Short mmCIF file of C-alpha atoms in Angstrom, two decimals:
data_model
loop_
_atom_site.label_atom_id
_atom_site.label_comp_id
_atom_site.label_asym_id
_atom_site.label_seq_id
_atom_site.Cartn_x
_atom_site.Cartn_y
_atom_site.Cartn_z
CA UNK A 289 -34.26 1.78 0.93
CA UNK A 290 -36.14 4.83 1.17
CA UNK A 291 -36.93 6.62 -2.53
CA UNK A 292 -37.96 9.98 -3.12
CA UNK A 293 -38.42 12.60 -5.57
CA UNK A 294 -37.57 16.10 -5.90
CA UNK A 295 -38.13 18.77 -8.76
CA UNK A 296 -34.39 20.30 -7.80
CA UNK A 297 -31.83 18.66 -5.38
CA UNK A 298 -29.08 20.86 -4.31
CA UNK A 299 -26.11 19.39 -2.86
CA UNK A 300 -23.91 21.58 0.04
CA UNK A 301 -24.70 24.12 2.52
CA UNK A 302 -22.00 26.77 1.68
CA UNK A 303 -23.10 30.34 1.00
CA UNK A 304 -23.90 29.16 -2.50
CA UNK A 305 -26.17 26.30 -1.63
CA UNK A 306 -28.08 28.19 0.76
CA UNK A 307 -28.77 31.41 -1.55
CA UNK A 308 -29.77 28.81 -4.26
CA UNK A 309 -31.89 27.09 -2.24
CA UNK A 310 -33.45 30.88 -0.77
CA UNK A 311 -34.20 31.84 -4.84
CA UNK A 312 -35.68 28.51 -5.71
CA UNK A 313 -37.72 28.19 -2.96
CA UNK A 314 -38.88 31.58 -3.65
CA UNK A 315 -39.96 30.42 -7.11
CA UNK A 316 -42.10 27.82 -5.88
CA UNK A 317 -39.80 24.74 -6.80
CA UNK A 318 -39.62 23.13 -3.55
CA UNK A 319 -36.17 22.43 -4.41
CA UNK A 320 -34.24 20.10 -1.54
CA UNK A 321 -30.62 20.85 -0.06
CA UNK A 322 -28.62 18.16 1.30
CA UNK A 323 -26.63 19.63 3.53
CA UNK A 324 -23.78 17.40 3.68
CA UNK A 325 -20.56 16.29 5.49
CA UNK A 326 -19.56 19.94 6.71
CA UNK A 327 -22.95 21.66 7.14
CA UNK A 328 -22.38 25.39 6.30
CA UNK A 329 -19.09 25.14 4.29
CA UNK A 330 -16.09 26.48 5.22
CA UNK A 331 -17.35 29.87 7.07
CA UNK A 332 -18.72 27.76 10.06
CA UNK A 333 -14.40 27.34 10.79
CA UNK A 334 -14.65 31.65 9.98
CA UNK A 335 -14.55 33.65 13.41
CA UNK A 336 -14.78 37.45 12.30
CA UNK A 337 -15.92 37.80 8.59
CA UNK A 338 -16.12 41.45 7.47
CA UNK A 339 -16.03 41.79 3.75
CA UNK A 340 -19.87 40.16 3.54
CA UNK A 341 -22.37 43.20 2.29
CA UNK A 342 -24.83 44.34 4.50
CA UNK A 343 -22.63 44.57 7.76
CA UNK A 344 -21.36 47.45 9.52
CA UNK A 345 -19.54 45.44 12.00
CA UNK A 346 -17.49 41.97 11.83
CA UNK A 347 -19.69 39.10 12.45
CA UNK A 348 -19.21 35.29 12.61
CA UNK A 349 -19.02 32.80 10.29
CA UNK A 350 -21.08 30.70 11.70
CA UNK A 351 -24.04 32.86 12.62
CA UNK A 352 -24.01 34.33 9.12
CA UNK A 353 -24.35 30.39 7.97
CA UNK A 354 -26.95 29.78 10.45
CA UNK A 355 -28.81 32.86 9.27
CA UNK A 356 -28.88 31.51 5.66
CA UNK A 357 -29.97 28.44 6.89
CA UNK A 358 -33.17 29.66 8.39
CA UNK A 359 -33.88 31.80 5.66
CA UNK A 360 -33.55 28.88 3.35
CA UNK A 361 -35.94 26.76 5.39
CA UNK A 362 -38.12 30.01 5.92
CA UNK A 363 -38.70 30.26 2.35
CA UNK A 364 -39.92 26.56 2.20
CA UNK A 365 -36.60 24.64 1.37
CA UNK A 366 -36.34 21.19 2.54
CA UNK A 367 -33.15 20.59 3.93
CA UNK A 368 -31.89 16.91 4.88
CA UNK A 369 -28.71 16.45 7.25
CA UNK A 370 -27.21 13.70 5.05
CA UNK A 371 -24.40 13.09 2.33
CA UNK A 372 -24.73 11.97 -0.89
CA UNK A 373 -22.41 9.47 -1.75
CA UNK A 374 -23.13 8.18 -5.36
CA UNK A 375 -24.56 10.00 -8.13
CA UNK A 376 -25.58 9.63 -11.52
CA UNK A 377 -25.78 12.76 -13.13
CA UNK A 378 -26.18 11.71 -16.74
CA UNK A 379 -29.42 9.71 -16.04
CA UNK A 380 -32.98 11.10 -16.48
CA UNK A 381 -34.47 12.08 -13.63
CA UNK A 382 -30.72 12.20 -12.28
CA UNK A 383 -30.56 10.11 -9.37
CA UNK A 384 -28.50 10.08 -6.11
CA UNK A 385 -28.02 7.79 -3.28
CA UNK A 386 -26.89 9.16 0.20
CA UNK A 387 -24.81 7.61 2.68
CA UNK A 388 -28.47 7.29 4.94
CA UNK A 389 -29.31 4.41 1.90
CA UNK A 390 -32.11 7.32 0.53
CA UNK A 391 -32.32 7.47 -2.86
CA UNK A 392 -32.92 10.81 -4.59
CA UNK A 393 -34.32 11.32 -8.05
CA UNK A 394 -34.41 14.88 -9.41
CA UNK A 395 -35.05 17.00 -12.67
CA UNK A 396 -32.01 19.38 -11.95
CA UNK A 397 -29.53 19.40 -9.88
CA UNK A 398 -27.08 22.04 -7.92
CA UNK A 399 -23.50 21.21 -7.14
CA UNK A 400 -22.57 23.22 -4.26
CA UNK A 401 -19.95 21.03 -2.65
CA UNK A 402 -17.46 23.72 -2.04
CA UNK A 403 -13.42 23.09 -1.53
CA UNK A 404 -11.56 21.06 1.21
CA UNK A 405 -8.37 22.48 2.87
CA UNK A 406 -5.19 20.81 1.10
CA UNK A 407 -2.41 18.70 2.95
CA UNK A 408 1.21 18.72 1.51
CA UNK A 409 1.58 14.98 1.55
CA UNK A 410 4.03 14.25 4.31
CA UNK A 411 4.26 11.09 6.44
CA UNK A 412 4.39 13.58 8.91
CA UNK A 413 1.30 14.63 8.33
CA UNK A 414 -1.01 12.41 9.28
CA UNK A 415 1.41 10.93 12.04
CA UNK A 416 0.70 14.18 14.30
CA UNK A 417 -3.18 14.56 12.33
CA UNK A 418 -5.45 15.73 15.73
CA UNK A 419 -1.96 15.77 17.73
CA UNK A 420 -0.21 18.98 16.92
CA UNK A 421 -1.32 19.13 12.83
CA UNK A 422 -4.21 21.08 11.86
CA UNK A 423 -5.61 22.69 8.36
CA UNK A 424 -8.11 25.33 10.62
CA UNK A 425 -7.04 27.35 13.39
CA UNK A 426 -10.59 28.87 14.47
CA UNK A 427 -11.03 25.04 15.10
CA UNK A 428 -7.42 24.12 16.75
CA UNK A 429 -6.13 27.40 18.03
CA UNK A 430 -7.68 27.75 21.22
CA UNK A 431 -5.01 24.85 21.73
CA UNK A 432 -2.33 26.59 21.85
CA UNK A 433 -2.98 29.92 24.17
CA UNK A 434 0.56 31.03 24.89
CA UNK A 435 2.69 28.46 22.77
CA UNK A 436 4.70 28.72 19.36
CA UNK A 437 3.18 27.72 16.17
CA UNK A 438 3.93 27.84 12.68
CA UNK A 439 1.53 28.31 9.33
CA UNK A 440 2.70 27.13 6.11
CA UNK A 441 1.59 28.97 2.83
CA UNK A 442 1.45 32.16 1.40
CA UNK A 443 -2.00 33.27 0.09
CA UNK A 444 -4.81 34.55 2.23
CA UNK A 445 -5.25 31.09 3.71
CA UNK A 446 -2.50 31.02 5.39
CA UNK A 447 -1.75 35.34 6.33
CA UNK A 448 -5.41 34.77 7.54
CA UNK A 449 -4.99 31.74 9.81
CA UNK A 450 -1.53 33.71 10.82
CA UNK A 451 -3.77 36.76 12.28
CA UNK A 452 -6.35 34.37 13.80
CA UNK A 453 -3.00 32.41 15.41
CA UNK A 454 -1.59 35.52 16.59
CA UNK A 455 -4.19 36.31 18.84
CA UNK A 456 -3.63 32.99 21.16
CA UNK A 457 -0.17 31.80 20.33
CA UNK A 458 2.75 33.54 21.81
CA UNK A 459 4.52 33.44 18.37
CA UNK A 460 3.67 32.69 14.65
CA UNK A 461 6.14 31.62 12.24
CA UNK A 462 4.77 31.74 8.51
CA UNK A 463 6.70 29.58 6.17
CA UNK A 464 6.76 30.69 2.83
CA UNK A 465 8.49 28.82 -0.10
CA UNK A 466 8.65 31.94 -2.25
CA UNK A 467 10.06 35.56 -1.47
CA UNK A 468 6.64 36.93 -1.37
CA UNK A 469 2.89 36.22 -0.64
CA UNK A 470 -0.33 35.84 -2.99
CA UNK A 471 -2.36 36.74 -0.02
CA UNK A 472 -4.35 40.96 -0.19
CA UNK A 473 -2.11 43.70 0.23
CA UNK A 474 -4.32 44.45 3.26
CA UNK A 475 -4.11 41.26 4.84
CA UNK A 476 0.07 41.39 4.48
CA UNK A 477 0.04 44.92 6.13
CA UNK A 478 -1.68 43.54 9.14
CA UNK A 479 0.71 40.64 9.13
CA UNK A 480 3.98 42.50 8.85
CA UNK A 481 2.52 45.15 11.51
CA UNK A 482 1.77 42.35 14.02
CA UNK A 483 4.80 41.67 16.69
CA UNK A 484 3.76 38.19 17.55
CA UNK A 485 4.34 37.23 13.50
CA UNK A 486 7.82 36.44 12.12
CA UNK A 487 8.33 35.31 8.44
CA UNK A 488 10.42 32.55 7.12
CA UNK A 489 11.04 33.18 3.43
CA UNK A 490 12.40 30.89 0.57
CA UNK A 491 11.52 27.54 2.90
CA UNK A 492 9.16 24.60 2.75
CA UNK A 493 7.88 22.12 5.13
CA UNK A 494 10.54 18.89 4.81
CA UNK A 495 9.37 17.03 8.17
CA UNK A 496 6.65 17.76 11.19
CA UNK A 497 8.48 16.61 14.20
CA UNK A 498 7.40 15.18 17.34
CA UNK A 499 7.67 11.95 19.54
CA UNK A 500 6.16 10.93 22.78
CA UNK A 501 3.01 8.85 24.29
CA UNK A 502 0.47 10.35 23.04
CA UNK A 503 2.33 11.07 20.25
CA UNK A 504 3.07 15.58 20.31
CA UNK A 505 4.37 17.93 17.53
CA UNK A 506 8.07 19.57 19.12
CA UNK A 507 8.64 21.26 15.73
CA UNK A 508 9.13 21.11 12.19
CA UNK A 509 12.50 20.70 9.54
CA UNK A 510 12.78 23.56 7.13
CA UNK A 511 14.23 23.09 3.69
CA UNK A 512 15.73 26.31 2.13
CA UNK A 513 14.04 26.25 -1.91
CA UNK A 514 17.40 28.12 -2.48
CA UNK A 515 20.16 25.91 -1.38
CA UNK A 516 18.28 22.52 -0.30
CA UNK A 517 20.12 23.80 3.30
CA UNK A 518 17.73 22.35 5.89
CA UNK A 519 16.68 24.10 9.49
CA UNK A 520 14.85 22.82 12.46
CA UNK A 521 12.51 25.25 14.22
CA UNK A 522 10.56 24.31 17.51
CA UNK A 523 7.21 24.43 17.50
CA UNK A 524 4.29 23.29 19.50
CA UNK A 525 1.82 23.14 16.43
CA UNK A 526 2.06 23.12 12.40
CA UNK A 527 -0.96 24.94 10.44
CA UNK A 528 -0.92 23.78 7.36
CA UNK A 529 -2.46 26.33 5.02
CA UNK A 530 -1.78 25.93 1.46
CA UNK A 531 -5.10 26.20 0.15
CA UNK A 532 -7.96 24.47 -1.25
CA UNK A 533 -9.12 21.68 -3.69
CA UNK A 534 -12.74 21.35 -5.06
CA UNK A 535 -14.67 18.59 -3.55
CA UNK A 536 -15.75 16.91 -6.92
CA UNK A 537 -14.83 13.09 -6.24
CA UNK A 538 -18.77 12.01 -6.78
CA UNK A 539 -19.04 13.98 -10.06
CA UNK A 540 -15.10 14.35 -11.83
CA UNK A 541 -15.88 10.95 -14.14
CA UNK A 542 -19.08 12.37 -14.96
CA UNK A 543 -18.59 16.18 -15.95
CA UNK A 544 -16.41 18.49 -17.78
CA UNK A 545 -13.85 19.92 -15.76
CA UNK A 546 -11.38 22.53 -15.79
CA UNK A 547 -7.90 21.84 -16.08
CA UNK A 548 -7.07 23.42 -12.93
CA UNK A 549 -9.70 20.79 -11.75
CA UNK A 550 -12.98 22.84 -11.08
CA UNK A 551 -16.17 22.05 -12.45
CA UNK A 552 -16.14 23.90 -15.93
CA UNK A 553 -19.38 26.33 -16.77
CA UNK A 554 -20.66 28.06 -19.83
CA UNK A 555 -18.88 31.54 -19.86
CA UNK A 556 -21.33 34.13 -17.71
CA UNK A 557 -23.45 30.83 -16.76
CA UNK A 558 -23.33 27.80 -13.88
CA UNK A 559 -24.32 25.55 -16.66
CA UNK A 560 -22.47 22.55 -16.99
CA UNK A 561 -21.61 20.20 -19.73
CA UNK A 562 -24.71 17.62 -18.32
CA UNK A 563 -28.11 19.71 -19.03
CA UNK A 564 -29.79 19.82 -15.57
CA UNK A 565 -26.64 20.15 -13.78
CA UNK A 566 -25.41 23.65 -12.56
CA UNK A 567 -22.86 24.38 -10.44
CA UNK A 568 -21.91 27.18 -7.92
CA UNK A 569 -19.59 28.65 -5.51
CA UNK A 570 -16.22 27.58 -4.90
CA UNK A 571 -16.53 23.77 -6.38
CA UNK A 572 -16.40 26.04 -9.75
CA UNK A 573 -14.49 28.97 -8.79
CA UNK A 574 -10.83 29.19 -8.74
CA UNK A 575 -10.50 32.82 -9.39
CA UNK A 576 -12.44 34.38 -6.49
CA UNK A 577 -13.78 32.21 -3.82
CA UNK A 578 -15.22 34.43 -1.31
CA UNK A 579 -18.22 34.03 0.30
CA UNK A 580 -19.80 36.53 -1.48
CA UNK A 581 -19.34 35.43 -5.40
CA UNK A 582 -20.61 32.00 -4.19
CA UNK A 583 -23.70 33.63 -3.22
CA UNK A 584 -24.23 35.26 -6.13
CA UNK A 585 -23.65 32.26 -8.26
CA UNK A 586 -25.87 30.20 -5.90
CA UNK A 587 -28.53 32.88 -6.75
CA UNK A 588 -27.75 31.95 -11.05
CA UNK A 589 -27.53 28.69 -10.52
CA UNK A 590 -31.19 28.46 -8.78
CA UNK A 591 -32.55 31.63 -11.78
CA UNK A 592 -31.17 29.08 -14.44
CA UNK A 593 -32.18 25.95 -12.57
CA UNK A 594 -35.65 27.25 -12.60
CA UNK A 595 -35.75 28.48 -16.46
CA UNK A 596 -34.39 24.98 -17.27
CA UNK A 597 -37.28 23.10 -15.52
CA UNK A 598 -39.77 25.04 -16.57
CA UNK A 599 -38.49 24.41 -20.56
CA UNK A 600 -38.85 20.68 -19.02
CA UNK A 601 -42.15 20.99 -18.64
CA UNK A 602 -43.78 22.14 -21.27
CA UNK A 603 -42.03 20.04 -23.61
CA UNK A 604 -43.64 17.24 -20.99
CA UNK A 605 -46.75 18.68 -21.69
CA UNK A 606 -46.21 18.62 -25.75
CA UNK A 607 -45.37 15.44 -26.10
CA UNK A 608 -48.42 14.70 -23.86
CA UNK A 609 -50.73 16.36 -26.27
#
């Protein structure tokens, strides 16, 4: 088992692990970034992202991730293609153990680990998971040039994966188990404009249905919120697009939360309630999660990081005197 020590670890490659990593580096504290089990976050699933500053035109997801990520290691970041899965956050130096069997000590630590797409819960579900059932269609949709599909949601997630969806599919159905969405006011206008995109208000998913060898989505059963009245709409694939959930399994015994479930932080800070530990981007943020705010709370994170290990050491060197 391989040991080894490192003034600041920062855990996830998301827009606010790499612009953490890009300020501390920049500081001179060598910090480390494990990049973890989706290397980038969720913009490297992002075709055409155009509300990131300093772009006249659209770009891509993933070349704006892979830009960060050579900036990061330009600057003098280490950055190890691994996954931490145990951590012990409370312990001085905090140490961490990744799935590779390397074990990481540090003074301070970054949690960067983002949000994961949410799943309703259905059998369903993960019967047709890979086989008709996806949470990303920049990853699936190229599946399903010229064939019917459904999203299910209403917030950006899913009028955004609609618009993607509506550029392959022949038609979009959005399911909505309200009247109205969450999602921009811009993003609806291009929805409603689009004639590939048809609406299905004041329904949720019941059922995904399918059959055959390999097993193959047909279509889904509707349930009206209304009048419990059920429907049946066919369907070659069902997006499901309801949102996300912080990825905070390693740390949720160990650390305050919020009660909507995201790391808690010191008002106008990315401290959290362990001293060391900061936390940026979407793991903390409910409100906003865009691409940009993580990247300005990677940047506090790494400016408060850096205050807090300096305070570190010269109390070291006090008590040495």
């Amino acid at each position: 088992m391989t040991a080894t020590h490192t003034k600041l670890l920062i855990i996830g490659s998301g827009p606010a692990g790499y612009t953490a990593a890009i300020y501390a580096a920049r500081a001179m504290v060598e910090p480390t970034l494990i990049a973890g089990l989706q290397p980038g976050g969720q913009l490297t699933i992002t075709t055409e992202v155009e509300n990131y500053p300093g772009f006249a035109n659209p770009i891509q997801g993933p070349w704006l991730m892979e830009q960060m990520q050579k900036q990061a290691e330009n600057v003098g970041t280490k950055i190890v293609w691994d996954l931490i899965v145990e951590a012990d956050l409370a312990a001085t130096p905090k140490r961490l153990v990744a799935d590779s069997g390397t074990v990481y000590t540090a003074d301070a630590v970054i949690i960067a680990t983002g949000a994961q797409a949410k799943w309703l819960g259905l059998p369903s579900e993960q019967t047709y998971m890979g086989a008709g059932v996806s949470a990303c269609a920049t990853c699936d949709g190229f599946f399903y040039r010229g064939r019917k599909v459904i999203v299910v949601g209403g917030g950006n997630s899913a009028v955004e994966e609609a618009l993607y969806l509506a550029n392959i599919a022949e038609e979009v159905t959005v399911v909505h188990r309200r009247d109205e969405f969450r999602a921009e006011k811009i993003l609806q206008q291009r929805l409603f404009a689009h004639p590939k995109i048809t609406v299905v208000w004041n329904h949720a998913l019941d059922e995904i249905l399918g059959g055959g060898t390999p097993p193959a989505v047909t279509g889904a059963r509707l349930k009206n919120t209304r009048t419990g009245e059920t429907m049946e709409l066919a369907a070659d694939g069902v997006f499901i697009a309801i949102g996300h959930a912080p990825a905070i399994d390693l740390f949720k015994e160990q650390i305050k939360l919020k009660p909507t479930g995201y790391i808690w932080t010191e008002a106008d800070s990315t401290k959290t309630s362990l001293p060391g530990v900061f936390a940026a981007g979407d793991v903390t943020d409910e409100i906003y999660r865009q691409a940009v705010t993580a990247a300005g709370m990677g940047c506090m994170a790494a400016l408060e990081a850096e205050k807090y290990l300096a305070e570190l050491e010269v109390t070291a060197e006090e008590a040495a005197e």
